[in-house]
């Protein structure tokens, strides 16, 4: 015997199939972005109506509505009603482009406002341009080569020459003209740097130097132009040399170690045997020569500054220097 399904079962099966079909259809619409939320249809309809209405409005009408919304804070519906009322009173032109917002329009004879009516200016007029007068400023005079004196010009030339000849030396920080003289600043790494620059600035043999803070100062002259040397760290280097020397003696910017032999410019070695003048000036004699003694100052003036050598170094016994001025027998 065959069982025939009842009508209730058939209706239930149809509802399930239709429900599944509807769910699939809705899911497809959502994937395409064609379903809006509650009230969305009304909002879309209002938006469509607004867009179509704007297409049919003249540019002047649209500009007036936007101006009232932006400047006065009115809602769009109220702004549309205000502009419509102005248009009915012939206070707003219906056709043509709006007037420039930066000028005051002149009403034409056929568009004159009704007597007693208030004319509404659309847009914000800009005040007329006013030229600002420019007041000339007096130029500040500066030093120019034409205003230099001959001495200043020589200082500039000498500074340029010193930079060209010695600018590559290590420790140089400045070589520049200072009115009628040239200033040189260095940071010495050793006393060799100090003695090098004493020669470079034309310092005399009988040099008088002085200490200023952490720098040793010295004056020289080249071609009639005064030079000034500022040598940083030299006071410390001189103190270190004094502590390291067996018999230190400072003379004219140099620290001598008289416990060592001193070589002059001719290659002759001088020795200090512990004797001095009454004023404390050391007396030196030629190694391997006669027993004549000469002041250190006289030797330096006659043969230049001395260079320390090993005291044990021997020299020919026949070397006999010319007696420096001021020597003692």
mmCIF file of C-alpha atoms in Angstrom:
data_model
loop_
_atom_site.group_PDB
_atom_site.id
_atom_site.type_symbol
_atom_site.label_atom_id
_atom_site.label_comp_id
_atom_site.label_asym_id
_atom_site.label_seq_id
_atom_site.Cartn_x
_atom_site.Cartn_y
_atom_site.Cartn_z
ATOM 1 C CA UNK A 1 0.000 0.000 0.000
ATOM 2 C CA UNK A 2 1.463 3.358 -1.067
ATOM 3 C CA UNK A 3 1.615 6.231 1.466
ATOM 4 C CA UNK A 4 0.352 9.514 -0.003
ATOM 5 C CA UNK A 5 1.836 12.588 1.749
ATOM 6 C CA UNK A 6 -0.634 14.885 3.351
ATOM 7 C CA UNK A 7 -1.136 18.489 2.227
ATOM 8 C CA UNK A 8 0.523 19.783 5.421
ATOM 9 C CA UNK A 9 3.754 18.007 4.583
ATOM 10 C CA UNK A 10 3.689 19.374 1.034
ATOM 11 C CA UNK A 11 3.181 22.945 2.277
ATOM 12 C CA UNK A 12 6.072 22.596 4.738
ATOM 13 C CA UNK A 13 8.399 21.314 2.032
ATOM 14 C CA UNK A 14 7.421 24.193 -0.273
ATOM 15 C CA UNK A 15 8.045 26.751 2.482
ATOM 16 C CA UNK A 16 11.497 25.322 3.138
ATOM 17 C CA UNK A 17 12.426 25.395 -0.535
ATOM 18 C CA UNK A 18 11.091 28.922 -1.032
ATOM 19 C CA UNK A 19 12.893 30.072 2.120
ATOM 20 C CA UNK A 20 16.191 28.657 0.880
ATOM 21 C CA UNK A 21 15.644 30.286 -2.516
ATOM 22 C CA UNK A 22 14.829 33.656 -0.909
ATOM 23 C CA UNK A 23 17.883 33.472 1.355
ATOM 24 C CA UNK A 24 20.138 32.787 -1.631
ATOM 25 C CA UNK A 25 18.565 35.686 -3.563
ATOM 26 C CA UNK A 26 19.026 38.117 -0.653
ATOM 27 C CA UNK A 27 22.637 37.020 -0.179
ATOM 28 C CA UNK A 28 23.298 37.673 -3.864
ATOM 29 C CA UNK A 29 21.780 41.176 -3.611
ATOM 30 C CA UNK A 30 23.880 41.964 -0.538
ATOM 31 C CA UNK A 31 27.023 40.844 -2.347
ATOM 32 C CA UNK A 32 26.170 43.281 -5.152
ATOM 33 C CA UNK A 33 25.505 46.117 -2.676
ATOM 34 C CA UNK A 34 21.937 46.534 -3.858
ATOM 35 C CA UNK A 35 20.239 46.207 -0.454
ATOM 36 C CA UNK A 36 19.915 49.167 1.929
ATOM 37 C CA UNK A 37 19.019 49.192 5.600
ATOM 38 C CA UNK A 38 15.709 50.237 7.167
ATOM 39 C CA UNK A 39 14.679 53.626 5.851
ATOM 40 C CA UNK A 40 17.405 53.476 3.217
ATOM 41 C CA UNK A 41 14.954 53.423 0.356
ATOM 42 C CA UNK A 42 13.437 56.710 1.517
ATOM 43 C CA UNK A 43 16.889 58.315 1.860
ATOM 44 C CA UNK A 44 17.898 57.126 -1.597
ATOM 45 C CA UNK A 45 14.702 58.496 -3.077
ATOM 46 C CA UNK A 46 15.288 61.885 -1.434
ATOM 47 C CA UNK A 47 18.868 61.944 -2.693
ATOM 48 C CA UNK A 48 17.736 61.070 -6.225
ATOM 49 C CA UNK A 49 15.116 63.825 -6.137
ATOM 50 C CA UNK A 50 17.673 66.348 -4.843
ATOM 51 C CA UNK A 51 20.209 65.471 -7.555
ATOM 52 C CA UNK A 52 17.601 65.701 -10.315
ATOM 53 C CA UNK A 53 16.372 69.007 -8.918
ATOM 54 C CA UNK A 54 19.906 70.462 -8.918
ATOM 55 C CA UNK A 55 20.311 69.469 -12.550
ATOM 56 C CA UNK A 56 17.333 71.646 -13.464
ATOM 57 C CA UNK A 57 18.368 74.672 -11.355
ATOM 58 C CA UNK A 58 20.360 77.557 -12.869
ATOM 59 C CA UNK A 59 23.898 78.146 -11.513
ATOM 60 C CA UNK A 60 22.813 81.374 -9.784
ATOM 61 C CA UNK A 61 20.097 79.557 -7.840
ATOM 62 C CA UNK A 62 22.476 76.795 -6.749
ATOM 63 C CA UNK A 63 25.133 79.329 -5.692
ATOM 64 C CA UNK A 64 22.566 81.274 -3.640
ATOM 65 C CA UNK A 65 21.372 78.121 -1.855
ATOM 66 C CA UNK A 66 24.932 76.986 -1.072
ATOM 67 C CA UNK A 67 25.865 80.472 0.194
ATOM 68 C CA UNK A 68 22.891 80.624 2.594
ATOM 69 C CA UNK A 69 23.681 77.132 3.901
ATOM 70 C CA UNK A 70 27.401 77.826 4.389
ATOM 71 C CA UNK A 71 27.233 81.401 5.743
ATOM 72 C CA UNK A 72 23.934 81.394 7.650
ATOM 73 C CA UNK A 73 23.750 77.781 8.781
ATOM 74 C CA UNK A 74 20.229 77.236 7.424
ATOM 75 C CA UNK A 75 19.081 73.720 6.447
ATOM 76 C CA UNK A 76 18.831 73.064 2.732
ATOM 77 C CA UNK A 77 15.022 73.086 2.615
ATOM 78 C CA UNK A 78 14.896 76.512 4.277
ATOM 79 C CA UNK A 79 17.656 77.831 2.004
ATOM 80 C CA UNK A 80 15.736 76.662 -1.070
ATOM 81 C CA UNK A 81 12.589 78.417 0.154
ATOM 82 C CA UNK A 82 14.490 81.672 0.792
ATOM 83 C CA UNK A 83 16.098 81.671 -2.640
ATOM 84 C CA UNK A 84 12.777 80.788 -4.271
ATOM 85 C CA UNK A 85 11.160 83.778 -2.553
ATOM 86 C CA UNK A 86 13.962 86.068 -3.728
ATOM 87 C CA UNK A 87 13.565 84.744 -7.234
ATOM 88 C CA UNK A 88 9.824 85.447 -7.220
ATOM 89 C CA UNK A 89 10.492 89.037 -6.148
ATOM 90 C CA UNK A 90 12.922 89.370 -9.073
ATOM 91 C CA UNK A 91 15.736 90.002 -6.595
ATOM 92 C CA UNK A 92 17.736 87.122 -8.018
ATOM 93 C CA UNK A 93 18.468 86.649 -11.681
ATOM 94 C CA UNK A 94 17.013 83.411 -13.020
ATOM 95 C CA UNK A 95 19.321 82.876 -15.950
ATOM 96 C CA UNK A 96 22.917 83.493 -16.788
ATOM 97 C CA UNK A 97 26.043 83.044 -14.701
ATOM 98 C CA UNK A 98 26.293 84.596 -11.230
ATOM 99 C CA UNK A 99 28.147 87.828 -10.821
ATOM 100 C CA UNK A 100 31.737 87.753 -9.641
ATOM 101 C CA UNK A 101 32.084 87.498 -5.887
ATOM 102 C CA UNK A 102 34.918 90.011 -5.909
ATOM 103 C CA UNK A 103 33.169 93.001 -7.445
ATOM 104 C CA UNK A 104 30.018 95.074 -6.930
ATOM 105 C CA UNK A 105 27.657 94.420 -9.881
ATOM 106 C CA UNK A 106 25.826 97.338 -11.444
ATOM 107 C CA UNK A 107 22.082 96.613 -11.977
ATOM 108 C CA UNK A 108 20.954 96.801 -15.586
ATOM 109 C CA UNK A 109 17.891 98.903 -16.501
ATOM 110 C CA UNK A 110 15.656 95.887 -17.109
ATOM 111 C CA UNK A 111 16.559 94.180 -13.821
ATOM 112 C CA UNK A 112 16.194 97.134 -11.433
ATOM 113 C CA UNK A 113 14.879 96.080 -8.024
ATOM 114 C CA UNK A 114 11.377 96.986 -6.912
ATOM 115 C CA UNK A 115 11.230 100.248 -5.020
ATOM 116 C CA UNK A 116 11.568 99.701 -1.308
ATOM 117 C CA UNK A 117 12.882 96.164 -1.729
ATOM 118 C CA UNK A 118 16.129 95.069 -0.106
ATOM 119 C CA UNK A 119 18.773 93.848 -2.502
ATOM 120 C CA UNK A 120 20.690 90.785 -1.325
ATOM 121 C CA UNK A 121 24.284 90.623 -2.535
ATOM 122 C CA UNK A 122 25.313 87.024 -3.185
ATOM 123 C CA UNK A 123 28.918 86.394 -2.218
ATOM 124 C CA UNK A 124 31.338 88.490 -0.200
ATOM 125 C CA UNK A 125 32.726 91.543 -1.987
ATOM 126 C CA UNK A 126 36.432 92.134 -1.589
ATOM 127 C CA UNK A 127 37.554 95.674 -0.719
ATOM 128 C CA UNK A 128 39.440 97.510 -3.456
ATOM 129 C CA UNK A 129 43.193 96.953 -3.564
ATOM 130 C CA UNK A 130 45.269 99.663 -1.938
ATOM 131 C CA UNK A 131 48.932 99.876 -2.849
ATOM 132 C CA UNK A 132 51.269 99.952 0.153
ATOM 133 C CA UNK A 133 54.071 102.473 -0.265
ATOM 134 C CA UNK A 134 57.571 100.992 -0.018
ATOM 135 C CA UNK A 135 60.030 103.075 1.946
ATOM 136 C CA UNK A 136 63.641 102.627 0.813
ATOM 137 C CA UNK A 137 66.097 101.590 3.537
ATOM 138 C CA UNK A 138 69.532 103.098 3.670
ATOM 139 C CA UNK A 139 72.255 100.520 3.039
ATOM 140 C CA UNK A 140 74.736 99.887 5.837
ATOM 141 C CA UNK A 141 78.250 100.761 4.689
ATOM 142 C CA UNK A 142 80.683 97.845 4.713
ATOM 143 C CA UNK A 143 84.419 97.640 4.310
ATOM 144 C CA UNK A 144 85.379 97.248 0.697
ATOM 145 C CA UNK A 145 88.797 96.782 -0.868
ATOM 146 C CA UNK A 146 88.598 100.339 -2.166
ATOM 147 C CA UNK A 147 88.438 101.609 1.428
ATOM 148 C CA UNK A 148 91.474 99.655 2.616
ATOM 149 C CA UNK A 149 94.643 101.447 3.506
ATOM 150 C CA UNK A 150 97.936 100.330 2.031
ATOM 151 C CA UNK A 151 98.839 98.614 5.329
ATOM 152 C CA UNK A 152 95.552 96.693 5.383
ATOM 153 C CA UNK A 153 96.057 95.608 1.784
ATOM 154 C CA UNK A 154 99.516 94.280 2.656
ATOM 155 C CA UNK A 155 98.032 92.344 5.587
ATOM 156 C CA UNK A 156 95.444 90.737 3.301
ATOM 157 C CA UNK A 157 98.156 89.781 0.812
ATOM 158 C CA UNK A 158 100.381 88.300 3.522
ATOM 159 C CA UNK A 159 97.520 86.285 5.033
ATOM 160 C CA UNK A 160 96.783 84.811 1.619
ATOM 161 C CA UNK A 161 100.441 83.906 1.155
ATOM 162 C CA UNK A 162 100.703 82.263 4.582
ATOM 163 C CA UNK A 163 97.581 80.197 3.882
ATOM 164 C CA UNK A 164 99.068 79.075 0.588
ATOM 165 C CA UNK A 165 102.462 78.180 2.083
ATOM 166 C CA UNK A 166 101.461 76.794 5.484
ATOM 167 C CA UNK A 167 97.708 76.218 5.403
ATOM 168 C CA UNK A 168 98.117 72.452 5.056
ATOM 169 C CA UNK A 169 100.074 72.133 8.302
ATOM 170 C CA UNK A 170 98.388 70.052 10.990
ATOM 171 C CA UNK A 171 96.807 71.997 13.824
ATOM 172 C CA UNK A 172 96.149 75.235 11.928
ATOM 173 C CA UNK A 173 92.804 76.724 12.949
ATOM 174 C CA UNK A 174 92.978 80.224 11.461
ATOM 175 C CA UNK A 175 95.121 82.476 9.281
ATOM 176 C CA UNK A 176 93.397 85.782 8.643
ATOM 177 C CA UNK A 177 94.101 89.514 8.343
ATOM 178 C CA UNK A 178 93.212 91.661 11.346
ATOM 179 C CA UNK A 179 93.222 95.230 10.030
ATOM 180 C CA UNK A 180 96.937 96.030 9.615
ATOM 181 C CA UNK A 181 98.344 92.744 10.933
ATOM 182 C CA UNK A 182 97.895 89.002 10.379
ATOM 183 C CA UNK A 183 96.676 86.617 13.051
ATOM 184 C CA UNK A 184 97.618 82.927 13.134
ATOM 185 C CA UNK A 185 95.993 80.438 15.499
ATOM 186 C CA UNK A 186 97.142 76.843 15.941
ATOM 187 C CA UNK A 187 96.618 73.919 18.296
ATOM 188 C CA UNK A 188 100.070 72.477 18.853
ATOM 189 C CA UNK A 189 100.540 68.739 19.225
ATOM 190 C CA UNK A 190 104.236 69.107 20.094
ATOM 191 C CA UNK A 191 106.839 71.802 20.617
ATOM 192 C CA UNK A 192 108.002 71.170 17.054
ATOM 193 C CA UNK A 193 104.725 72.761 15.891
ATOM 194 C CA UNK A 194 105.454 75.751 18.111
ATOM 195 C CA UNK A 195 108.984 76.282 16.791
ATOM 196 C CA UNK A 196 107.808 75.736 13.193
ATOM 197 C CA UNK A 197 105.292 78.558 13.444
ATOM 198 C CA UNK A 198 107.704 80.864 15.246
ATOM 199 C CA UNK A 199 109.851 80.658 12.120
ATOM 200 C CA UNK A 200 106.817 80.927 9.806
ATOM 201 C CA UNK A 201 105.606 84.214 11.333
ATOM 202 C CA UNK A 202 109.084 85.762 11.191
ATOM 203 C CA UNK A 203 109.635 85.815 14.950
ATOM 204 C CA UNK A 204 113.035 87.306 15.929
ATOM 205 C CA UNK A 205 115.699 85.300 17.728
ATOM 206 C CA UNK A 206 115.409 87.421 20.862
ATOM 207 C CA UNK A 207 111.723 86.632 21.099
ATOM 208 C CA UNK A 208 109.634 87.617 24.082
ATOM 209 C CA UNK A 209 106.613 85.356 24.466
ATOM 210 C CA UNK A 210 103.850 85.408 27.059
ATOM 211 C CA UNK A 211 101.155 83.075 28.312
ATOM 212 C CA UNK A 212 97.436 83.836 28.006
ATOM 213 C CA UNK A 213 95.319 81.098 29.540
ATOM 214 C CA UNK A 214 95.998 77.856 27.689
ATOM 215 C CA UNK A 215 97.863 79.572 24.829
ATOM 216 C CA UNK A 216 101.356 80.942 24.287
ATOM 217 C CA UNK A 217 101.537 84.231 22.398
ATOM 218 C CA UNK A 218 104.288 85.566 20.151
ATOM 219 C CA UNK A 219 104.781 88.461 17.741
ATOM 220 C CA UNK A 220 106.696 88.497 14.478
ATOM 221 C CA UNK A 221 107.051 90.526 11.311
ATOM 222 C CA UNK A 222 107.148 89.675 7.602
ATOM 223 C CA UNK A 223 107.805 92.334 4.953
ATOM 224 C CA UNK A 224 106.881 95.070 7.399
ATOM 225 C CA UNK A 225 103.552 93.464 8.373
ATOM 226 C CA UNK A 226 103.110 92.507 12.024
ATOM 227 C CA UNK A 227 102.155 88.881 12.692
ATOM 228 C CA UNK A 228 100.657 87.458 15.864
ATOM 229 C CA UNK A 229 100.724 83.780 16.832
ATOM 230 C CA UNK A 230 98.248 82.223 19.267
ATOM 231 C CA UNK A 231 99.430 78.683 20.016
ATOM 232 C CA UNK A 232 97.020 76.662 22.125
ATOM 233 C CA UNK A 233 98.367 73.917 24.437
ATOM 234 C CA UNK A 234 101.955 75.216 24.211
ATOM 235 C CA UNK A 235 102.134 76.242 27.917
ATOM 236 C CA UNK A 236 101.334 72.655 28.869
ATOM 237 C CA UNK A 237 103.912 71.302 26.425
ATOM 238 C CA UNK A 238 106.571 73.649 27.829
ATOM 239 C CA UNK A 239 105.829 72.495 31.382
ATOM 240 C CA UNK A 240 106.064 68.862 30.299
ATOM 241 C CA UNK A 241 109.403 69.539 28.605
ATOM 242 C CA UNK A 242 110.700 71.301 31.722
ATOM 243 C CA UNK A 243 109.794 68.330 33.914
ATOM 244 C CA UNK A 244 111.373 65.875 31.489
ATOM 245 C CA UNK A 245 114.646 67.818 31.085
ATOM 246 C CA UNK A 246 117.720 66.980 33.155
ATOM 247 C CA UNK A 247 118.838 70.645 33.192
ATOM 248 C CA UNK A 248 115.979 72.826 31.859
ATOM 249 C CA UNK A 249 116.468 76.410 30.752
ATOM 250 C CA UNK A 250 113.865 78.576 28.975
ATOM 251 C CA UNK A 251 115.207 81.134 26.511
ATOM 252 C CA UNK A 252 113.299 83.179 23.913
ATOM 253 C CA UNK A 253 110.365 80.818 23.513
ATOM 254 C CA UNK A 254 112.396 77.571 23.639
ATOM 255 C CA UNK A 255 112.960 75.080 26.431
ATOM 256 C CA UNK A 256 116.566 73.795 26.377
ATOM 257 C CA UNK A 257 117.742 70.621 28.099
ATOM 258 C CA UNK A 258 121.330 71.524 28.903
ATOM 259 C CA UNK A 259 122.068 67.995 30.104
ATOM 260 C CA UNK A 260 122.235 67.080 26.420
ATOM 261 C CA UNK A 261 124.540 68.338 23.715
ATOM 262 C CA UNK A 262 123.237 71.288 21.670
ATOM 263 C CA UNK A 263 123.849 71.379 17.916
ATOM 264 C CA UNK A 264 124.118 74.723 16.105
ATOM 265 C CA UNK A 265 123.402 75.526 12.448
ATOM 266 C CA UNK A 266 126.981 74.627 11.394
ATOM 267 C CA UNK A 267 126.850 71.149 12.911
ATOM 268 C CA UNK A 268 129.026 72.004 15.949
ATOM 269 C CA UNK A 269 127.970 70.560 19.311
ATOM 270 C CA UNK A 270 127.986 72.675 22.456
ATOM 271 C CA UNK A 271 128.115 71.293 25.975
ATOM 272 C CA UNK A 272 127.006 72.747 29.280
ATOM 273 C CA UNK A 273 129.442 71.991 32.100
ATOM 274 C CA UNK A 274 127.427 73.469 34.953
ATOM 275 C CA UNK A 275 128.865 76.986 34.882
ATOM 276 C CA UNK A 276 126.784 80.173 34.697
ATOM 277 C CA UNK A 277 127.165 83.921 34.644
ATOM 278 C CA UNK A 278 126.192 86.033 37.631
ATOM 279 C CA UNK A 279 122.782 86.693 36.075
ATOM 280 C CA UNK A 280 122.173 82.936 35.758
ATOM 281 C CA UNK A 281 122.896 82.654 32.028
ATOM 282 C CA UNK A 282 124.360 79.192 31.229
ATOM 283 C CA UNK A 283 127.888 79.037 29.790
ATOM 284 C CA UNK A 284 128.633 76.453 27.084
ATOM 285 C CA UNK A 285 131.804 75.203 25.463
ATOM 286 C CA UNK A 286 132.551 73.384 22.221
ATOM 287 C CA UNK A 287 132.845 69.663 22.686
ATOM 288 C CA UNK A 288 136.373 68.477 21.976
ATOM 289 C CA UNK A 289 137.685 72.018 21.601
ATOM 290 C CA UNK A 290 139.350 74.585 23.842
ATOM 291 C CA UNK A 291 138.002 75.330 27.290
ATOM 292 C CA UNK A 292 136.538 78.726 26.309
ATOM 293 C CA UNK A 293 133.014 79.353 27.660
ATOM 294 C CA UNK A 294 130.310 81.328 25.869
ATOM 295 C CA UNK A 295 126.881 82.504 27.078
ATOM 296 C CA UNK A 296 123.926 80.658 25.581
ATOM 297 C CA UNK A 297 122.468 83.961 24.350
ATOM 298 C CA UNK A 298 125.634 84.784 22.387
ATOM 299 C CA UNK A 299 125.670 81.356 20.739
ATOM 300 C CA UNK A 300 122.013 81.640 19.702
ATOM 301 C CA UNK A 301 122.456 85.162 18.302
ATOM 302 C CA UNK A 302 125.532 84.095 16.322
ATOM 303 C CA UNK A 303 124.386 80.688 15.064
ATOM 304 C CA UNK A 304 120.642 80.453 15.607
ATOM 305 C CA UNK A 305 118.641 78.326 17.995
ATOM 306 C CA UNK A 306 120.216 75.055 19.049
ATOM 307 C CA UNK A 307 118.901 71.530 18.575
ATOM 308 C CA UNK A 308 119.355 68.895 21.294
ATOM 309 C CA UNK A 309 121.475 65.857 20.444
ATOM 310 C CA UNK A 310 122.798 62.859 22.343
ATOM 311 C CA UNK A 311 125.455 64.084 24.774
ATOM 312 C CA UNK A 312 127.534 60.949 24.126
ATOM 313 C CA UNK A 313 127.807 61.772 20.433
ATOM 314 C CA UNK A 314 131.454 62.459 19.456
ATOM 315 C CA UNK A 315 132.725 65.077 17.053
ATOM 316 C CA UNK A 316 136.112 65.760 15.447
ATOM 317 C CA UNK A 317 138.559 67.175 17.983
ATOM 318 C CA UNK A 318 139.784 69.796 15.545
ATOM 319 C CA UNK A 319 136.469 71.696 15.264
ATOM 320 C CA UNK A 320 137.107 75.249 16.453
ATOM 321 C CA UNK A 321 134.195 77.692 16.055
ATOM 322 C CA UNK A 322 134.554 81.407 15.767
ATOM 323 C CA UNK A 323 134.107 82.963 19.188
ATOM 324 C CA UNK A 324 130.571 84.403 19.579
ATOM 325 C CA UNK A 325 130.280 87.992 20.698
ATOM 326 C CA UNK A 326 130.114 88.390 24.465
ATOM 327 C CA UNK A 327 131.894 85.118 25.256
ATOM 328 C CA UNK A 328 134.059 84.505 28.238
ATOM 329 C CA UNK A 329 137.651 83.275 28.103
#
